[in-house]
mmCIF file of C-alpha atoms and ligand atoms in Angstrom:
data_model
loop_
_atom_site.group_PDB
_atom_site.id
_atom_site.type_symbol
_atom_site.label_atom_id
_atom_site.label_comp_id
_atom_site.label_asym_id
_atom_site.label_seq_id
_atom_site.Cartn_x
_atom_site.Cartn_y
_atom_site.Cartn_z
ATOM 1 C CA MET S 1 -12.263 9.937 18.525
ATOM 2 C CA SER S 2 -11.370 7.299 21.221
ATOM 3 C CA HIS S 3 -7.851 7.850 22.129
ATOM 4 C CA ARG S 4 -7.163 4.168 22.752
ATOM 5 C CA ALA S 5 -5.184 3.487 19.602
ATOM 6 C CA TRP S 6 -5.270 5.665 16.671
ATOM 7 C CA ALA S 7 -3.601 6.579 13.417
ATOM 8 C CA GLU S 8 -3.204 10.310 12.496
ATOM 9 C CA ILE S 9 -3.256 10.571 8.653
ATOM 10 C CA ASN S 10 -1.827 13.793 7.558
ATOM 11 C CA LEU S 11 -3.694 14.715 4.494
ATOM 12 C CA ASN S 12 -1.381 17.862 3.784
ATOM 13 C CA ASN S 13 1.676 15.539 3.625
ATOM 14 C CA PHE S 14 -0.233 13.215 1.367
ATOM 15 C CA GLU S 15 -1.265 15.956 -1.147
ATOM 16 C CA ASN S 16 2.214 17.424 -1.076
ATOM 17 C CA ASN S 17 3.827 14.000 -1.975
ATOM 18 C CA ILE S 18 1.418 13.518 -4.806
ATOM 19 C CA ASP S 19 2.423 17.063 -6.052
ATOM 20 C CA LYS S 20 6.000 16.324 -5.691
ATOM 21 C CA ILE S 21 5.804 13.058 -7.465
ATOM 22 C CA ARG S 22 3.629 14.394 -10.362
ATOM 23 C CA LYS S 23 5.993 17.171 -10.880
ATOM 24 C CA TYR S 24 8.935 14.734 -11.105
ATOM 25 C CA THR S 25 7.411 12.415 -13.543
ATOM 26 C CA GLY S 26 5.464 14.753 -15.628
ATOM 27 C CA THR S 27 3.170 11.820 -16.490
ATOM 28 C CA GLY S 28 -0.422 10.939 -15.491
ATOM 29 C CA TYR S 29 -1.050 9.408 -12.229
ATOM 30 C CA LEU S 30 -2.856 6.364 -10.983
ATOM 31 C CA CYS S 31 -3.178 6.562 -7.200
ATOM 32 C CA VAL S 32 -2.936 3.047 -5.733
ATOM 33 C CA ILE S 33 -5.389 2.880 -2.937
ATOM 34 C CA LYS S 34 -5.617 -0.969 -2.444
ATOM 35 C CA ALA S 35 -5.655 -2.522 0.860
ATOM 36 C CA ASN S 36 -7.568 0.262 2.320
ATOM 37 C CA ALA S 37 -4.941 2.838 0.906
ATOM 38 C CA TYR S 38 -2.171 0.839 2.646
ATOM 39 C CA GLY S 39 -3.974 1.143 5.816
ATOM 40 C CA HIS S 40 -4.719 5.024 5.654
ATOM 41 C CA GLY S 41 -8.380 4.638 4.976
ATOM 42 C CA ASP S 42 -9.130 4.433 1.048
ATOM 43 C CA ILE S 43 -12.324 6.708 1.018
ATOM 44 C CA GLU S 44 -10.699 9.840 2.658
ATOM 45 C CA ILE S 45 -7.402 9.336 0.758
ATOM 46 C CA ALA S 46 -9.473 8.933 -2.577
ATOM 47 C CA ARG S 47 -11.272 11.956 -1.866
ATOM 48 C CA SER S 48 -8.152 13.973 -1.127
ATOM 49 C CA ALA S 49 -6.399 12.505 -4.269
ATOM 50 C CA GLU S 50 -9.524 13.159 -6.452
ATOM 51 C CA LYS S 51 -9.206 16.847 -5.410
ATOM 52 C CA MET S 52 -5.582 16.867 -6.512
ATOM 53 C CA GLY S 53 -6.852 15.651 -9.887
ATOM 54 C CA VAL S 54 -5.137 12.278 -10.259
ATOM 55 C CA ASP S 55 -6.183 10.338 -13.179
ATOM 56 C CA TYR S 56 -7.005 6.847 -12.070
ATOM 57 C CA PHE S 57 -7.297 4.709 -8.793
ATOM 58 C CA GLY S 58 -5.764 1.330 -8.670
ATOM 59 C CA ILE S 59 -7.419 -1.178 -6.258
ATOM 60 C CA ALA S 60 -7.585 -4.763 -5.574
ATOM 61 C CA THR S 61 -11.202 -6.011 -4.966
ATOM 62 C CA ILE S 62 -14.369 -5.047 -6.327
ATOM 63 C CA ASP S 63 -15.862 -4.474 -2.978
ATOM 64 C CA GLU S 64 -13.410 -1.818 -2.395
ATOM 65 C CA ALA S 65 -14.138 -0.199 -5.716
ATOM 66 C CA VAL S 66 -17.931 -0.284 -5.152
ATOM 67 C CA ALA S 67 -17.506 1.321 -1.757
ATOM 68 C CA LEU S 68 -15.427 4.153 -3.371
ATOM 69 C CA ARG S 69 -18.252 4.698 -6.051
ATOM 70 C CA LYS S 70 -20.804 4.796 -3.264
ATOM 71 C CA SER S 71 -18.962 7.390 -1.349
ATOM 72 C CA GLY S 72 -18.875 9.572 -4.489
ATOM 73 C CA ILE S 73 -15.530 8.941 -6.119
ATOM 74 C CA LYS S 74 -15.884 9.774 -9.840
ATOM 75 C CA LYS S 75 -12.362 9.016 -11.466
ATOM 76 C CA PRO S 76 -11.650 5.797 -13.327
ATOM 77 C CA ILE S 77 -11.043 2.677 -11.092
ATOM 78 C CA LEU S 78 -8.838 -0.103 -12.151
ATOM 79 C CA ILE S 79 -8.905 -3.412 -10.333
ATOM 80 C CA PHE S 80 -5.540 -5.021 -10.718
ATOM 81 C CA GLY S 81 -6.476 -8.672 -10.235
ATOM 82 C CA TYR S 82 -9.299 -11.276 -10.364
ATOM 83 C CA THR S 83 -12.923 -10.403 -10.254
ATOM 84 C CA ALA S 84 -15.482 -13.168 -10.128
ATOM 85 C CA PRO S 85 -16.989 -13.206 -13.757
ATOM 86 C CA GLU S 86 -20.426 -13.003 -12.252
ATOM 87 C CA ASP S 87 -19.491 -9.485 -11.199
ATOM 88 C CA ALA S 88 -19.585 -8.166 -14.760
ATOM 89 C CA GLU S 89 -22.896 -6.287 -14.133
ATOM 90 C CA ARG S 90 -21.487 -4.639 -11.033
ATOM 91 C CA LEU S 91 -18.364 -3.614 -12.959
ATOM 92 C CA VAL S 92 -20.583 -1.838 -15.551
ATOM 93 C CA HIS S 93 -23.021 -0.427 -13.212
ATOM 94 C CA TYR S 94 -20.301 1.161 -11.138
ATOM 95 C CA SER S 95 -17.980 1.960 -13.943
ATOM 96 C CA ILE S 96 -15.160 0.048 -12.766
ATOM 97 C CA THR S 97 -12.368 -1.035 -15.032
ATOM 98 C CA GLN S 98 -11.405 -4.659 -14.856
ATOM 99 C CA THR S 99 -7.992 -6.254 -15.650
ATOM 100 C CA ILE S 100 -8.005 -9.092 -18.122
ATOM 101 C CA TYR S 101 -4.952 -11.198 -17.661
ATOM 102 C CA SER S 102 -5.474 -14.505 -19.652
ATOM 103 C CA GLU S 103 -7.467 -15.766 -22.631
ATOM 104 C CA GLU S 104 -9.366 -18.160 -20.067
ATOM 105 C CA TYR S 105 -10.306 -15.319 -17.643
ATOM 106 C CA ALA S 106 -11.213 -12.862 -20.576
ATOM 107 C CA GLU S 107 -13.498 -15.762 -21.905
ATOM 108 C CA LEU S 108 -15.291 -16.234 -18.658
ATOM 109 C CA LEU S 109 -15.814 -12.372 -18.145
ATOM 110 C CA ALA S 110 -16.968 -12.074 -21.893
ATOM 111 C CA ASN S 111 -19.285 -14.934 -21.538
ATOM 112 C CA SER S 112 -20.864 -13.557 -18.297
ATOM 113 C CA ALA S 113 -20.930 -10.033 -19.916
ATOM 114 C CA ARG S 114 -22.851 -11.455 -23.023
ATOM 115 C CA GLN S 115 -25.378 -13.212 -20.723
ATOM 116 C CA LEU S 116 -26.038 -10.077 -18.853
ATOM 117 C CA GLY S 117 -25.883 -7.838 -21.960
ATOM 118 C CA VAL S 118 -23.214 -5.542 -20.654
ATOM 119 C CA CYS S 119 -19.705 -4.517 -21.886
ATOM 120 C CA PRO S 120 -17.122 -3.865 -19.253
ATOM 121 C CA GLN S 121 -14.291 -1.722 -19.671
ATOM 122 C CA CYS S 122 -10.823 -3.598 -19.397
ATOM 123 C CA HIS S 123 -7.154 -3.243 -19.234
ATOM 124 C CA ILE S 124 -4.992 -6.002 -20.456
ATOM 125 C CA LYS S 125 -2.308 -7.191 -18.164
ATOM 126 C CA ILE S 126 0.784 -8.336 -19.957
ATOM 127 C CA ASP S 127 3.310 -10.712 -18.096
ATOM 128 C CA THR S 128 6.640 -9.508 -18.871
ATOM 129 C CA GLY S 129 8.535 -11.586 -16.166
ATOM 130 C CA MET S 130 6.556 -11.337 -12.942
ATOM 131 C CA ASN S 131 4.777 -14.557 -13.526
ATOM 132 C CA ARG S 132 1.985 -13.826 -11.503
ATOM 133 C CA LEU S 133 -0.957 -12.639 -13.805
ATOM 134 C CA GLY S 134 -0.997 -11.534 -17.392
ATOM 135 C CA PHE S 135 -1.094 -12.777 -20.946
ATOM 136 C CA ASP S 136 2.498 -14.159 -21.878
ATOM 137 C CA GLY S 137 4.231 -11.235 -23.152
ATOM 138 C CA ARG S 138 6.638 -13.336 -25.387
ATOM 139 C CA ASN S 139 3.907 -14.058 -27.648
ATOM 140 C CA PRO S 140 2.131 -10.906 -28.799
ATOM 141 C CA GLN S 141 0.552 -12.619 -31.900
ATOM 142 C CA LYS S 142 -1.305 -14.999 -29.559
ATOM 143 C CA ILE S 143 -2.613 -12.062 -27.206
ATOM 144 C CA ALA S 144 -3.868 -10.062 -30.212
ATOM 145 C CA LYS S 145 -5.675 -12.990 -31.678
ATOM 146 C CA ALA S 146 -7.113 -13.809 -28.290
ATOM 147 C CA LEU S 147 -8.247 -10.246 -27.792
ATOM 148 C CA LYS S 148 -9.969 -10.050 -31.132
ATOM 149 C CA LYS S 149 -12.526 -12.682 -30.081
ATOM 150 C CA PHE S 150 -13.940 -10.231 -27.409
ATOM 151 C CA LEU S 151 -13.990 -7.034 -29.439
ATOM 152 C CA GLY S 152 -17.313 -5.631 -28.721
ATOM 153 C CA VAL S 153 -17.905 -7.564 -25.505
ATOM 154 C CA LEU S 154 -14.988 -6.432 -23.572
ATOM 155 C CA ALA S 155 -14.087 -2.742 -23.991
ATOM 156 C CA VAL S 156 -10.271 -2.624 -23.847
ATOM 157 C CA THR S 157 -8.878 0.881 -22.989
ATOM 158 C CA GLY S 158 -5.531 0.341 -21.715
ATOM 159 C CA ALA S 159 -2.640 -2.302 -21.215
ATOM 160 C CA PHE S 160 -0.149 -2.608 -18.293
ATOM 161 C CA THR S 161 2.483 -4.802 -16.836
ATOM 162 C CA HIS S 162 4.237 -5.000 -13.490
ATOM 163 C CA LEU S 163 7.776 -4.747 -12.888
ATOM 164 C CA ALA S 164 9.522 -7.313 -10.500
ATOM 165 C CA VAL S 165 12.615 -5.455 -9.430
ATOM 166 C CA ALA S 166 12.299 -1.946 -9.957
ATOM 167 C CA ASP S 167 13.182 -1.362 -6.289
ATOM 168 C CA GLU S 168 16.760 -2.967 -6.549
ATOM 169 C CA ASP S 169 19.649 -1.228 -7.426
ATOM 170 C CA LYS S 170 21.773 -4.021 -8.826
ATOM 171 C CA GLN S 171 22.890 -3.889 -12.268
ATOM 172 C CA GLN S 172 21.105 -7.224 -13.040
ATOM 173 C CA SER S 173 17.873 -6.013 -11.763
ATOM 174 C CA ARG S 174 18.105 -2.728 -13.940
ATOM 175 C CA GLU S 175 18.643 -4.929 -16.746
ATOM 176 C CA PHE S 176 15.755 -7.024 -16.034
ATOM 177 C CA THR S 177 13.259 -4.036 -15.594
ATOM 178 C CA LEU S 178 14.478 -2.623 -19.009
ATOM 179 C CA ALA S 179 13.843 -5.845 -20.573
ATOM 180 C CA GLN S 180 10.251 -5.910 -18.933
ATOM 181 C CA ILE S 181 9.601 -2.506 -20.416
ATOM 182 C CA GLY S 182 11.073 -3.326 -23.658
ATOM 183 C CA GLN S 183 8.757 -6.224 -24.063
ATOM 184 C CA PHE S 184 5.732 -4.676 -22.726
ATOM 185 C CA ASN S 185 6.106 -1.731 -25.383
ATOM 186 C CA SER S 186 6.557 -4.153 -28.275
ATOM 187 C CA VAL S 187 3.518 -6.127 -27.115
ATOM 188 C CA CYS S 188 1.525 -2.963 -26.880
ATOM 189 C CA ASP S 189 2.740 -1.834 -30.450
ATOM 190 C CA TYR S 190 1.827 -5.158 -31.882
ATOM 191 C CA ILE S 191 -1.816 -5.140 -30.264
ATOM 192 C CA ALA S 192 -2.388 -1.544 -31.457
ATOM 193 C CA ALA S 193 -1.241 -2.356 -34.718
ATOM 194 C CA ALA S 194 -3.616 -5.387 -34.861
ATOM 195 C CA GLY S 195 -6.540 -2.890 -34.316
ATOM 196 C CA ILE S 196 -7.138 -2.954 -30.778
ATOM 197 C CA PRO S 197 -6.439 0.730 -29.526
ATOM 198 C CA LEU S 198 -4.942 1.365 -26.107
ATOM 199 C CA LYS S 199 -5.598 4.626 -24.706
ATOM 200 C CA VAL S 200 -3.123 4.244 -21.778
ATOM 201 C CA ARG S 201 0.000 2.298 -21.167
ATOM 202 C CA HIS S 202 1.368 2.061 -17.742
ATOM 203 C CA TYR S 203 4.011 -0.027 -15.964
ATOM 204 C CA ALA S 204 5.927 2.366 -13.449
ATOM 205 C CA ASN S 205 5.214 1.500 -9.623
ATOM 206 C CA SER S 206 6.695 3.998 -7.171
ATOM 207 C CA ALA S 207 10.302 2.677 -7.400
ATOM 208 C CA GLN S 208 10.426 2.967 -11.194
ATOM 209 C CA ALA S 209 8.705 6.271 -11.265
ATOM 210 C CA LEU S 210 11.191 7.641 -8.772
ATOM 211 C CA ARG S 211 14.349 6.119 -10.293
ATOM 212 C CA GLY S 212 15.394 9.162 -11.969
ATOM 213 C CA GLU S 213 16.839 7.208 -14.881
ATOM 214 C CA ASN S 214 16.276 8.559 -18.387
ATOM 215 C CA ILE S 215 13.692 5.920 -19.245
ATOM 216 C CA PRO S 216 10.093 7.001 -20.376
ATOM 217 C CA LEU S 217 7.430 6.156 -17.689
ATOM 218 C CA GLY S 218 4.588 5.421 -19.999
ATOM 219 C CA ASP S 219 1.102 7.324 -19.906
ATOM 220 C CA MET S 220 0.960 7.268 -16.328
ATOM 221 C CA VAL S 221 2.797 6.038 -13.158
ATOM 222 C CA ARG S 222 1.134 3.864 -10.661
ATOM 223 C CA VAL S 223 2.183 5.321 -7.315
ATOM 224 C CA GLY S 224 1.520 3.437 -4.021
ATOM 225 C CA ILE S 225 4.102 3.584 -1.248
ATOM 226 C CA ALA S 226 5.829 6.721 -2.305
ATOM 227 C CA GLN S 227 2.595 8.830 -2.051
ATOM 228 C CA TYR S 228 2.188 7.644 1.608
ATOM 229 C CA GLY S 229 5.724 8.997 2.205
ATOM 230 C CA LEU S 230 7.892 5.936 2.488
ATOM 231 C CA SER S 231 10.801 5.002 0.271
ATOM 232 C CA PRO S 232 10.116 2.394 -2.639
ATOM 233 C CA PHE S 233 13.740 1.534 -2.786
ATOM 234 C CA GLU S 234 15.359 -1.604 -1.336
ATOM 235 C CA SER S 235 18.374 0.209 0.044
ATOM 236 C CA ASP S 236 17.714 3.519 1.991
ATOM 237 C CA THR S 237 18.464 5.681 -1.088
ATOM 238 C CA GLU S 238 18.302 9.244 -0.202
ATOM 239 C CA ASN S 239 14.821 10.469 -0.779
ATOM 240 C CA ALA S 240 15.453 13.291 -3.057
ATOM 241 C CA LEU S 241 11.939 14.463 -3.189
ATOM 242 C CA LYS S 242 11.616 14.765 0.529
ATOM 243 C CA LEU S 243 8.280 12.784 0.744
ATOM 244 C CA GLU S 244 6.864 13.089 4.267
ATOM 245 C CA PRO S 245 5.319 10.025 5.757
ATOM 246 C CA VAL S 246 1.339 10.379 6.104
ATOM 247 C CA MET S 247 0.664 8.012 8.907
ATOM 248 C CA SER S 248 1.687 8.262 12.500
ATOM 249 C CA LEU S 249 0.315 5.660 15.061
ATOM 250 C CA TYR S 250 -0.345 6.329 18.697
ATOM 251 C CA ALA S 251 -1.708 4.710 21.826
ATOM 252 C CA THR S 252 -2.238 5.556 25.440
ATOM 253 C CA VAL S 253 -0.807 4.822 28.769
ATOM 254 C CA ALA S 254 -3.426 2.977 30.691
ATOM 255 C CA MET S 255 -1.591 2.240 33.894
ATOM 256 C CA VAL S 256 1.845 2.882 35.482
ATOM 257 C CA LYS S 257 3.231 0.919 38.219
ATOM 258 C CA GLU S 258 6.246 -0.370 39.974
ATOM 259 C CA ILE S 259 7.448 -3.834 39.617
ATOM 260 C CA ASP S 260 9.882 -5.563 42.142
ATOM 261 C CA ALA S 261 13.065 -7.773 41.371
ATOM 262 C CA GLY S 262 11.752 -11.183 40.528
ATOM 263 C CA ASP S 263 8.265 -9.958 39.236
ATOM 264 C CA SER S 264 7.428 -11.230 35.611
ATOM 265 C CA VAL S 265 5.411 -9.537 33.163
ATOM 266 C CA SER S 266 2.779 -10.791 30.620
ATOM 267 C CA TYR S 267 2.111 -14.234 29.205
ATOM 268 C CA GLY S 268 4.546 -16.902 29.575
ATOM 269 C CA ARG S 269 6.596 -14.903 32.008
ATOM 270 C CA CYS S 270 9.253 -14.327 29.572
ATOM 271 C CA TYR S 271 10.412 -11.077 31.244
ATOM 272 C CA THR S 272 11.546 -11.015 34.885
ATOM 273 C CA ALA S 273 12.654 -7.784 36.493
ATOM 274 C CA ARG S 274 16.132 -7.939 37.806
ATOM 275 C CA GLU S 275 15.441 -4.838 39.938
ATOM 276 C CA LYS S 276 12.722 -2.541 40.830
ATOM 277 C CA ARG S 277 11.366 -0.940 37.495
ATOM 278 C CA ARG S 278 8.585 1.173 36.589
ATOM 279 C CA ALA S 279 6.274 -0.395 33.925
ATOM 280 C CA ALA S 280 3.630 1.149 31.726
ATOM 281 C CA THR S 281 0.756 -0.884 29.987
ATOM 282 C CA ILE S 282 0.062 0.622 26.577
ATOM 283 C CA THR S 283 -3.420 0.333 24.793
ATOM 284 C CA ILE S 284 -2.219 -1.369 21.522
ATOM 285 C CA GLY S 285 -1.490 -5.036 20.736
ATOM 286 C CA TYR S 286 -1.282 -7.579 17.863
ATOM 287 C CA ALA S 287 -4.894 -7.205 17.067
ATOM 288 C CA ASP S 288 -4.315 -3.499 16.232
ATOM 289 C CA GLY S 289 -1.266 -4.605 13.976
ATOM 290 C CA TYR S 290 1.410 -4.157 16.523
ATOM 291 C CA PRO S 291 3.643 -7.276 15.680
ATOM 292 C CA ARG S 292 3.660 -9.766 18.420
ATOM 293 C CA ALA S 293 7.184 -10.701 17.061
ATOM 294 C CA LEU S 294 8.390 -7.382 18.855
ATOM 295 C CA SER S 295 7.704 -9.139 22.282
ATOM 296 C CA GLY S 296 10.718 -8.088 24.317
ATOM 297 C CA ARG S 297 12.238 -6.309 21.284
ATOM 298 C CA GLY S 298 10.324 -3.336 20.319
ATOM 299 C CA TYR S 299 9.980 0.022 21.789
ATOM 300 C CA VAL S 300 7.686 2.988 21.851
ATOM 301 C CA LEU S 301 8.215 6.575 22.620
ATOM 302 C CA ILE S 302 6.833 8.446 25.605
ATOM 303 C CA ASN S 303 7.920 12.134 26.372
ATOM 304 C CA GLY S 304 10.383 12.030 23.592
ATOM 305 C CA LYS S 305 12.279 8.742 24.947
ATOM 306 C CA ARG S 306 12.447 5.215 24.030
ATOM 307 C CA ALA S 307 10.378 2.782 26.264
ATOM 308 C CA PRO S 308 11.125 -0.954 25.444
ATOM 309 C CA VAL S 309 8.605 -3.544 25.190
ATOM 310 C CA ILE S 310 8.883 -6.063 28.251
ATOM 311 C CA GLY S 311 7.259 -9.289 28.139
ATOM 312 C CA ARG S 312 4.982 -10.621 25.248
ATOM 313 C CA VAL S 313 2.887 -8.306 23.162
ATOM 314 C CA CYS S 314 -0.794 -9.270 23.783
ATOM 315 C CA MET S 315 -3.760 -9.014 21.725
ATOM 316 C CA ASP S 316 -4.930 -5.573 22.914
ATOM 317 C CA GLN S 317 -2.149 -4.322 25.061
ATOM 318 C CA LEU S 318 1.562 -4.262 25.666
ATOM 319 C CA VAL S 319 3.746 -3.457 28.520
ATOM 320 C CA VAL S 320 6.773 -1.088 28.428
ATOM 321 C CA ASP S 321 9.578 -0.242 30.844
ATOM 322 C CA VAL S 322 9.421 3.518 31.704
ATOM 323 C CA SER S 323 11.915 3.493 34.475
ATOM 324 C CA ASP S 324 14.135 5.948 32.659
ATOM 325 C CA ILE S 325 11.497 8.362 31.687
ATOM 326 C CA ALA S 326 10.271 10.937 34.213
ATOM 327 C CA GLY S 327 6.759 11.552 35.111
ATOM 328 C CA VAL S 328 4.925 8.950 32.783
ATOM 329 C CA LYS S 329 1.189 8.866 33.896
ATOM 330 C CA ILE S 330 -2.148 7.367 33.025
ATOM 331 C CA GLY S 331 -3.558 9.005 29.722
ATOM 332 C CA ASP S 332 -0.029 10.025 28.184
ATOM 333 C CA ARG S 333 0.386 9.548 24.734
ATOM 334 C CA ALA S 334 2.542 6.630 23.408
ATOM 335 C CA THR S 335 4.044 6.933 19.893
ATOM 336 C CA ILE S 336 4.173 3.687 18.234
ATOM 337 C CA VAL S 337 5.232 5.158 14.771
ATOM 338 C CA GLY S 338 6.066 8.697 14.431
ATOM 339 C CA ASN S 339 8.230 11.480 15.822
ATOM 340 C CA ASP S 340 8.434 12.373 19.556
ATOM 341 C CA GLY S 341 10.905 14.945 20.274
ATOM 342 C CA THR S 342 14.158 14.145 18.504
ATOM 343 C CA GLU S 343 13.323 10.409 18.441
ATOM 344 C CA SER S 344 11.281 8.644 15.631
ATOM 345 C CA ILE S 345 10.005 5.171 14.755
ATOM 346 C CA THR S 346 9.130 4.520 11.114
ATOM 347 C CA PHE S 347 7.327 1.631 9.585
ATOM 348 C CA GLU S 348 10.644 0.701 8.122
ATOM 349 C CA THR S 349 11.881 0.547 11.653
ATOM 350 C CA LEU S 350 9.203 -1.899 12.570
ATOM 351 C CA ALA S 351 9.745 -3.726 9.349
ATOM 352 C CA ASP S 352 13.390 -4.330 9.948
ATOM 353 C CA MET S 353 12.805 -5.510 13.326
ATOM 354 C CA THR S 354 10.221 -8.059 12.157
ATOM 355 C CA ASP S 355 12.072 -9.266 9.077
ATOM 356 C CA THR S 356 9.551 -8.023 6.522
ATOM 357 C CA ILE S 357 8.713 -4.902 4.488
ATOM 358 C CA HIS S 358 7.087 -1.403 5.549
ATOM 359 C CA TYR S 359 4.221 -2.329 3.209
ATOM 360 C CA GLU S 360 3.202 -5.193 5.335
ATOM 361 C CA ARG S 361 3.532 -3.397 8.585
ATOM 362 C CA MET S 362 1.354 -0.594 7.044
ATOM 363 C CA CYS S 363 -1.506 -2.640 5.876
ATOM 364 C CA ALA S 364 -1.483 -4.804 9.030
ATOM 365 C CA ILE S 365 -2.700 -1.814 10.961
ATOM 366 C CA SER S 366 -6.288 -3.191 11.605
ATOM 367 C CA LEU S 367 -9.598 -1.585 11.100
ATOM 368 C CA ARG S 368 -10.391 -1.087 14.826
ATOM 369 C CA VAL S 369 -7.515 1.522 15.063
ATOM 370 C CA GLN S 370 -9.465 4.745 14.296
ATOM 371 C CA ARG S 371 -8.005 7.103 11.666
ATOM 372 C CA GLU S 372 -7.901 10.693 12.492
ATOM 373 C CA TYR S 373 -7.480 12.900 9.298
ATOM 374 C CA VAL S 374 -5.655 16.174 10.064
ATOM 375 C CA ARG S 375 -4.171 18.768 7.955
ATOM 376 C CA LYS S 376 -0.938 20.437 9.512
HETATM 377 C C1 PLP M 401 0.519 -2.201 -5.420
HETATM 378 C C2 PLP M 401 0.777 -2.149 -6.915
HETATM 379 C C3 PLP M 401 1.444 -0.866 -7.334
HETATM 380 C C4 PLP M 401 1.969 0.084 -6.513
HETATM 381 O O1 PLP M 401 3.253 -0.387 -6.107
HETATM 382 P P1 PLP M 401 4.254 0.716 -5.042
HETATM 383 O O2 PLP M 401 5.410 -0.018 -4.930
HETATM 384 O O3 PLP M 401 3.308 0.785 -3.702
HETATM 385 O O4 PLP M 401 4.274 1.925 -5.739
HETATM 386 C C5 PLP M 401 1.415 -0.588 -8.751
HETATM 387 N N1 PLP M 401 0.944 -1.420 -9.680
HETATM 388 C C6 PLP M 401 0.259 -2.630 -9.224
HETATM 389 C C7 PLP M 401 -0.243 -3.508 -10.373
HETATM 390 C C8 PLP M 401 0.338 -2.897 -7.902
HETATM 391 O O5 PLP M 401 -0.437 -4.226 -7.586
#
């Protein structure tokens, strides 16, 4: 472990979160580990989730899926989006389930599968209003007809849709979600009646899974953000399950020095001290995923106190003002995301300050930030 910039991943929190969510939903559980498990490290996270007995994994790319298989992950893995049709053989070889989301795509995958003499497992994606990927859910006859062409070439084992506004509390959004679920279920019923058996049907992301409405959740929920301990809801709805954040982010004080009135700090000289200050250089920058947009606006925690970022965030470093924090010295730990004493910074905090969502802040934590897995 190099203690330059590192992410502490608390596997106990992760496992407790899964446990709470499963008890709450009472359904099967697809553990979403796309994008390196939202920055947490997909292999370690998958191992821990597999021990917890999750039913499925959800991922975005075939390379991620193959890496999981090579590291010994056994549970079914579903790729949510496009995989090049030429990869049909790898899909089968590594027993990875592919999403088919249009007649055109299914045709390409089926042709490739025929040529290679393989029969990939597939889930059908139904578009019920997201308009991203999916067979048009308004036309179940057409879907059933298309799917019948691929019987025996593509092994369909499930169907799913994705909800566009499950995180929103507005009445209009709740109605849209209900309409999506309704359309999805009727498409599934139609397809099943047409002779295409669907073993699993799924549609609930974290937000829908944790809504607490009296609406069925399908055969399994697909949980991403909530298992990492962050709220899936648009507004800061009280987190009734008391899910705990899994990732904390730290860096180190590399240097402490006095700066005089009139001295400027970092590129562009955007900050100039008005009086004598004490500054500390911290070992994290935008190449680690700390947003450059927080130049002159963000803060880190040292010795339980806030140290504001002064000047521009650089690629590998940033500078903070520690004039009001006693005893800061080289080697001290700076908390970038996490708790220090009574203070805390969350990925939501960083997201709010940079006009985006916590999902983006989390998966921006780059690979050179070492992940340290702990149980406490
Ligand atoms: C990312 C993703 C999820 C998980 O969403 P969360 O809001 O993180 O729970 C579920 N389903 C699909 C298809 C996804 O792409």
